[in-house]
């Protein structure tokens, strides 16, 4: 389940265009003091976010559909790659010795990105996206089953949607300025 909030969709697009694409390129170039992972996880994480971004509408949902959801299957290996990149970014944020090049790259990305985001913002954005992708509660399965089988919307589906939205809010995924709120 993916939120239809334009602010969340914008976060996915930012990760796609600004952060993960840059990290994958740097890993591929094997710059001195570069990202302390082989390039495969960066490439897989960039591809995962690109696939996710491509599955979401460019302009977000109609203004009447702010509480709607999108159903998208994401392979476990892509989530694992995103998780590996997040761990390395957190290590760079903490200042571990072998991540100096990555810290410098994060600072550069933050400086030149649009909108401007700090390295901490970049990590928080990736954490929010992973929180959505990793949400594994019965409500997700109930709502996914309803949507896949095109069952009628009922009280169980409504309760599941409310539970999913509550879990997203708890993870910091809330309507923001881009959502008209």
PDB file of C-alpha atoms in Angstrom:
ATOM      1  CA  UNK A   1       0.000   0.000   0.000  1.00  0.00           C
ATOM      2  CA  UNK A   2       1.311   3.429  -0.938  1.00  0.00           C
ATOM      3  CA  UNK A   3      -0.093   6.778   0.203  1.00  0.00           C
ATOM      4  CA  UNK A   4      -1.700   9.044  -2.360  1.00  0.00           C
ATOM      5  CA  UNK A   5      -0.429  12.150  -0.564  1.00  0.00           C
ATOM      6  CA  UNK A   6       1.315  14.500  -3.019  1.00  0.00           C
ATOM      7  CA  UNK A   7       3.964  15.272  -0.368  1.00  0.00           C
ATOM      8  CA  UNK A   8       4.843  11.561  -0.078  1.00  0.00           C
ATOM      9  CA  UNK A   9       4.877  11.165  -3.854  1.00  0.00           C
ATOM     10  CA  UNK A  10       7.187  14.213  -4.045  1.00  0.00           C
ATOM     11  CA  UNK A  11       9.500  12.532  -1.503  1.00  0.00           C
ATOM     12  CA  UNK A  12       9.687   9.403  -3.681  1.00  0.00           C
ATOM     13  CA  UNK A  13      10.429  11.518  -6.749  1.00  0.00           C
ATOM     14  CA  UNK A  14      13.131  13.460  -4.872  1.00  0.00           C
ATOM     15  CA  UNK A  15      14.762  10.208  -3.757  1.00  0.00           C
ATOM     16  CA  UNK A  16      14.575   8.987  -7.357  1.00  0.00           C
ATOM     17  CA  UNK A  17      15.960  12.047  -9.101  1.00  0.00           C
ATOM     18  CA  UNK A  18      18.257  13.579  -6.527  1.00  0.00           C
ATOM     19  CA  UNK A  19      19.543  11.112  -3.963  1.00  0.00           C
ATOM     20  CA  UNK A  20      19.660   7.508  -5.127  1.00  0.00           C
ATOM     21  CA  UNK A  21      20.547   8.286  -8.722  1.00  0.00           C
ATOM     22  CA  UNK A  22      23.510  10.352  -7.496  1.00  0.00           C
ATOM     23  CA  UNK A  23      24.610   7.681  -5.020  1.00  0.00           C
ATOM     24  CA  UNK A  24      24.376   4.973  -7.686  1.00  0.00           C
ATOM     25  CA  UNK A  25      26.469   7.083 -10.046  1.00  0.00           C
ATOM     26  CA  UNK A  26      29.095   7.723  -7.378  1.00  0.00           C
ATOM     27  CA  UNK A  27      29.258   4.039  -6.471  1.00  0.00           C
ATOM     28  CA  UNK A  28      29.614   3.134 -10.128  1.00  0.00           C
ATOM     29  CA  UNK A  29      32.470   5.633 -10.542  1.00  0.00           C
ATOM     30  CA  UNK A  30      34.152   4.213  -7.418  1.00  0.00           C
ATOM     31  CA  UNK A  31      35.340   7.623  -6.260  1.00  0.00           C
ATOM     32  CA  UNK A  32      38.040   7.741  -3.611  1.00  0.00           C
ATOM     33  CA  UNK A  33      36.456   7.511  -0.163  1.00  0.00           C
ATOM     34  CA  UNK A  34      33.204   6.729  -1.979  1.00  0.00           C
ATOM     35  CA  UNK A  35      30.131   5.028  -0.623  1.00  0.00           C
ATOM     36  CA  UNK A  36      31.205   2.054   1.536  1.00  0.00           C
ATOM     37  CA  UNK A  37      29.078  -0.510  -0.283  1.00  0.00           C
ATOM     38  CA  UNK A  38      29.607  -2.255  -3.577  1.00  0.00           C
ATOM     39  CA  UNK A  39      27.689  -0.519  -6.348  1.00  0.00           C
ATOM     40  CA  UNK A  40      25.032  -3.264  -6.698  1.00  0.00           C
ATOM     41  CA  UNK A  41      22.949  -2.211  -3.648  1.00  0.00           C
ATOM     42  CA  UNK A  42      23.015   1.426  -4.783  1.00  0.00           C
ATOM     43  CA  UNK A  43      21.996   0.420  -8.309  1.00  0.00           C
ATOM     44  CA  UNK A  44      19.208  -1.827  -6.980  1.00  0.00           C
ATOM     45  CA  UNK A  45      17.973   0.862  -4.565  1.00  0.00           C
ATOM     46  CA  UNK A  46      17.967   3.464  -7.345  1.00  0.00           C
ATOM     47  CA  UNK A  47      16.055   1.077  -9.631  1.00  0.00           C
ATOM     48  CA  UNK A  48      13.553   0.273  -6.858  1.00  0.00           C
ATOM     49  CA  UNK A  49      12.768   3.935  -6.222  1.00  0.00           C
ATOM     50  CA  UNK A  50      12.656   4.629  -9.958  1.00  0.00           C
ATOM     51  CA  UNK A  51      10.113   1.812 -10.408  1.00  0.00           C
ATOM     52  CA  UNK A  52       8.111   3.113  -7.471  1.00  0.00           C
ATOM     53  CA  UNK A  53       8.213   6.671  -8.787  1.00  0.00           C
ATOM     54  CA  UNK A  54       7.107   5.533 -12.250  1.00  0.00           C
ATOM     55  CA  UNK A  55       4.106   3.721 -10.745  1.00  0.00           C
ATOM     56  CA  UNK A  56       2.818   6.865  -9.036  1.00  0.00           C
ATOM     57  CA  UNK A  57       0.853   9.579 -10.836  1.00  0.00           C
ATOM     58  CA  UNK A  58       2.912  12.634 -11.793  1.00  0.00           C
ATOM     59  CA  UNK A  59       0.478  15.132 -10.328  1.00  0.00           C
ATOM     60  CA  UNK A  60      -0.776  13.046  -7.415  1.00  0.00           C
ATOM     61  CA  UNK A  61      -4.398  12.073  -6.956  1.00  0.00           C
ATOM     62  CA  UNK A  62      -7.362  14.333  -7.615  1.00  0.00           C
ATOM     63  CA  UNK A  63      -7.958  16.675  -4.680  1.00  0.00           C
ATOM     64  CA  UNK A  64     -10.909  14.534  -3.630  1.00  0.00           C
ATOM     65  CA  UNK A  65      -8.743  11.420  -3.264  1.00  0.00           C
ATOM     66  CA  UNK A  66      -6.232  12.448  -0.582  1.00  0.00           C
ATOM     67  CA  UNK A  67      -7.062   9.367   1.510  1.00  0.00           C
ATOM     68  CA  UNK A  68      -6.802   6.912  -1.358  1.00  0.00           C
ATOM     69  CA  UNK A  69      -4.019   4.369  -1.642  1.00  0.00           C
ATOM     70  CA  UNK A  70      -2.037   2.769  -4.431  1.00  0.00           C
ATOM     71  CA  UNK A  71      -1.303  -0.925  -4.546  1.00  0.00           C
ATOM     72  CA  UNK A  72       2.210  -1.834  -5.711  1.00  0.00           C
ATOM     73  CA  UNK A  73       4.230  -4.990  -5.155  1.00  0.00           C
ATOM     74  CA  UNK A  74       7.887  -4.314  -4.363  1.00  0.00           C
ATOM     75  CA  UNK A  75      10.265  -7.288  -4.427  1.00  0.00           C
ATOM     76  CA  UNK A  76      12.011  -8.120  -1.169  1.00  0.00           C
ATOM     77  CA  UNK A  77      15.457  -7.780  -2.748  1.00  0.00           C
ATOM     78  CA  UNK A  78      14.682  -4.152  -3.680  1.00  0.00           C
ATOM     79  CA  UNK A  79      13.577  -3.397  -0.127  1.00  0.00           C
ATOM     80  CA  UNK A  80      16.756  -5.075   1.129  1.00  0.00           C
ATOM     81  CA  UNK A  81      18.859  -2.839  -1.147  1.00  0.00           C
ATOM     82  CA  UNK A  82      17.051   0.267   0.122  1.00  0.00           C
ATOM     83  CA  UNK A  83      17.658  -0.900   3.679  1.00  0.00           C
ATOM     84  CA  UNK A  84      21.391  -1.443   3.003  1.00  0.00           C
ATOM     85  CA  UNK A  85      21.692   2.079   1.575  1.00  0.00           C
ATOM     86  CA  UNK A  86      19.832   3.519   4.568  1.00  0.00           C
ATOM     87  CA  UNK A  87      22.227   1.768   6.970  1.00  0.00           C
ATOM     88  CA  UNK A  88      25.240   3.222   5.150  1.00  0.00           C
ATOM     89  CA  UNK A  89      23.667   6.692   5.097  1.00  0.00           C
ATOM     90  CA  UNK A  90      23.087   6.466   8.836  1.00  0.00           C
ATOM     91  CA  UNK A  91      26.730   5.462   9.301  1.00  0.00           C
ATOM     92  CA  UNK A  92      27.784   8.513   7.274  1.00  0.00           C
ATOM     93  CA  UNK A  93      25.463  10.676   9.355  1.00  0.00           C
ATOM     94  CA  UNK A  94      27.107   9.305  12.513  1.00  0.00           C
ATOM     95  CA  UNK A  95      30.555  10.084  11.104  1.00  0.00           C
ATOM     96  CA  UNK A  96      32.056   6.612  10.945  1.00  0.00           C
ATOM     97  CA  UNK A  97      35.601   6.849   9.564  1.00  0.00           C
ATOM     98  CA  UNK A  98      35.124   5.041   6.244  1.00  0.00           C
ATOM     99  CA  UNK A  99      32.201   7.241   5.166  1.00  0.00           C
ATOM    100  CA  UNK A 100      33.916  10.624   4.691  1.00  0.00           C
ATOM    101  CA  UNK A 101      33.402  10.553   0.905  1.00  0.00           C
ATOM    102  CA  UNK A 102      29.756   9.638   1.340  1.00  0.00           C
ATOM    103  CA  UNK A 103      29.246  12.474   3.837  1.00  0.00           C
ATOM    104  CA  UNK A 104      30.778  14.898   1.346  1.00  0.00           C
ATOM    105  CA  UNK A 105      28.541  13.566  -1.417  1.00  0.00           C
ATOM    106  CA  UNK A 106      25.451  13.919   0.804  1.00  0.00           C
ATOM    107  CA  UNK A 107      26.396  17.517   1.570  1.00  0.00           C
ATOM    108  CA  UNK A 108      26.829  18.220  -2.142  1.00  0.00           C
ATOM    109  CA  UNK A 109      23.509  16.594  -3.030  1.00  0.00           C
ATOM    110  CA  UNK A 110      21.781  18.592  -0.287  1.00  0.00           C
ATOM    111  CA  UNK A 111      23.297  21.846  -1.515  1.00  0.00           C
ATOM    112  CA  UNK A 112      22.310  21.409  -5.155  1.00  0.00           C
ATOM    113  CA  UNK A 113      19.027  19.542  -4.831  1.00  0.00           C
ATOM    114  CA  UNK A 114      15.645  21.038  -5.442  1.00  0.00           C
ATOM    115  CA  UNK A 115      14.096  21.502  -3.038  1.00  0.00           C
ATOM    116  CA  UNK A 116      17.169  21.931  -0.854  1.00  0.00           C
ATOM    117  CA  UNK A 117      17.360  19.225   1.800  1.00  0.00           C
ATOM    118  CA  UNK A 118      19.961  18.554   4.432  1.00  0.00           C
ATOM    119  CA  UNK A 119      21.639  15.142   4.644  1.00  0.00           C
ATOM    120  CA  UNK A 120      19.446  14.491   7.706  1.00  0.00           C
ATOM    121  CA  UNK A 121      16.356  15.310   5.600  1.00  0.00           C
ATOM    122  CA  UNK A 122      17.526  12.855   2.942  1.00  0.00           C
ATOM    123  CA  UNK A 123      17.854  10.082   5.506  1.00  0.00           C
ATOM    124  CA  UNK A 124      14.491  10.898   7.072  1.00  0.00           C
ATOM    125  CA  UNK A 125      12.862  10.848   3.633  1.00  0.00           C
ATOM    126  CA  UNK A 126      14.305   7.414   2.876  1.00  0.00           C
ATOM    127  CA  UNK A 127      13.183   6.207   6.328  1.00  0.00           C
ATOM    128  CA  UNK A 128       9.598   7.362   5.628  1.00  0.00           C
ATOM    129  CA  UNK A 129       9.526   5.607   2.271  1.00  0.00           C
ATOM    130  CA  UNK A 130      10.862   2.413   3.835  1.00  0.00           C
ATOM    131  CA  UNK A 131       8.294   2.688   6.651  1.00  0.00           C
ATOM    132  CA  UNK A 132       5.559   2.529   4.018  1.00  0.00           C
ATOM    133  CA  UNK A 133       7.168  -0.310   2.078  1.00  0.00           C
ATOM    134  CA  UNK A 134       7.837  -2.359   5.222  1.00  0.00           C
ATOM    135  CA  UNK A 135       4.385  -1.922   6.760  1.00  0.00           C
ATOM    136  CA  UNK A 136       3.260  -5.501   7.278  1.00  0.00           C
ATOM    137  CA  UNK A 137       0.102  -5.520   9.341  1.00  0.00           C
ATOM    138  CA  UNK A 138      -3.083  -7.515   8.773  1.00  0.00           C
ATOM    139  CA  UNK A 139      -4.850  -4.355   7.585  1.00  0.00           C
ATOM    140  CA  UNK A 140      -2.530  -4.184   4.561  1.00  0.00           C
ATOM    141  CA  UNK A 141      -3.370  -7.730   3.559  1.00  0.00           C
ATOM    142  CA  UNK A 142      -7.110  -7.161   4.088  1.00  0.00           C
ATOM    143  CA  UNK A 143      -7.167  -4.013   1.978  1.00  0.00           C
ATOM    144  CA  UNK A 144      -4.882  -5.496  -0.693  1.00  0.00           C
ATOM    145  CA  UNK A 145      -7.186  -8.507  -0.979  1.00  0.00           C
ATOM    146  CA  UNK A 146     -10.200  -6.210  -1.316  1.00  0.00           C
ATOM    147  CA  UNK A 147      -8.505  -4.205  -4.056  1.00  0.00           C
ATOM    148  CA  UNK A 148      -7.022  -7.135  -5.978  1.00  0.00           C
ATOM    149  CA  UNK A 149     -10.251  -9.139  -5.970  1.00  0.00           C
ATOM    150  CA  UNK A 150     -12.296  -5.979  -6.629  1.00  0.00           C
ATOM    151  CA  UNK A 151     -14.510  -6.856  -3.698  1.00  0.00           C
ATOM    152  CA  UNK A 152     -17.095  -4.318  -2.605  1.00  0.00           C
ATOM    153  CA  UNK A 153     -15.900  -1.684  -0.159  1.00  0.00           C
ATOM    154  CA  UNK A 154     -17.181  -2.722   3.260  1.00  0.00           C
ATOM    155  CA  UNK A 155     -16.593  -1.973   6.946  1.00  0.00           C
ATOM    156  CA  UNK A 156     -13.565  -4.311   7.069  1.00  0.00           C
ATOM    157  CA  UNK A 157     -11.948  -2.455   4.155  1.00  0.00           C
ATOM    158  CA  UNK A 158     -12.797   0.893   5.732  1.00  0.00           C
ATOM    159  CA  UNK A 159     -11.327  -0.159   9.085  1.00  0.00           C
ATOM    160  CA  UNK A 160      -8.220  -1.503   7.340  1.00  0.00           C
ATOM    161  CA  UNK A 161      -7.727   1.759   5.448  1.00  0.00           C
ATOM    162  CA  UNK A 162      -8.080   3.731   8.697  1.00  0.00           C
ATOM    163  CA  UNK A 163      -5.531   1.458  10.424  1.00  0.00           C
ATOM    164  CA  UNK A 164      -3.043   1.856   7.556  1.00  0.00           C
ATOM    165  CA  UNK A 165      -3.410   5.649   7.584  1.00  0.00           C
ATOM    166  CA  UNK A 166      -2.893   5.666  11.364  1.00  0.00           C
ATOM    167  CA  UNK A 167       0.303   3.610  10.960  1.00  0.00           C
ATOM    168  CA  UNK A 168       1.543   6.031   8.293  1.00  0.00           C
ATOM    169  CA  UNK A 169       0.816   9.026  10.534  1.00  0.00           C
ATOM    170  CA  UNK A 170       2.744   7.323  13.342  1.00  0.00           C
ATOM    171  CA  UNK A 171       5.690   6.982  10.925  1.00  0.00           C
ATOM    172  CA  UNK A 172       5.558  10.723  10.166  1.00  0.00           C
ATOM    173  CA  UNK A 173       3.694  10.465   6.875  1.00  0.00           C
ATOM    174  CA  UNK A 174       1.162  13.238   7.125  1.00  0.00           C
ATOM    175  CA  UNK A 175      -0.447  15.660   4.736  1.00  0.00           C
ATOM    176  CA  UNK A 176       1.870  18.600   4.174  1.00  0.00           C
ATOM    177  CA  UNK A 177       1.921  21.863   2.218  1.00  0.00           C
ATOM    178  CA  UNK A 178       2.065  20.008  -1.094  1.00  0.00           C
ATOM    179  CA  UNK A 179      -1.172  18.294  -0.074  1.00  0.00           C
ATOM    180  CA  UNK A 180      -3.027  21.536   0.494  1.00  0.00           C
ATOM    181  CA  UNK A 181      -2.872  21.138   4.285  1.00  0.00           C
TER     182      UNK A 181
END
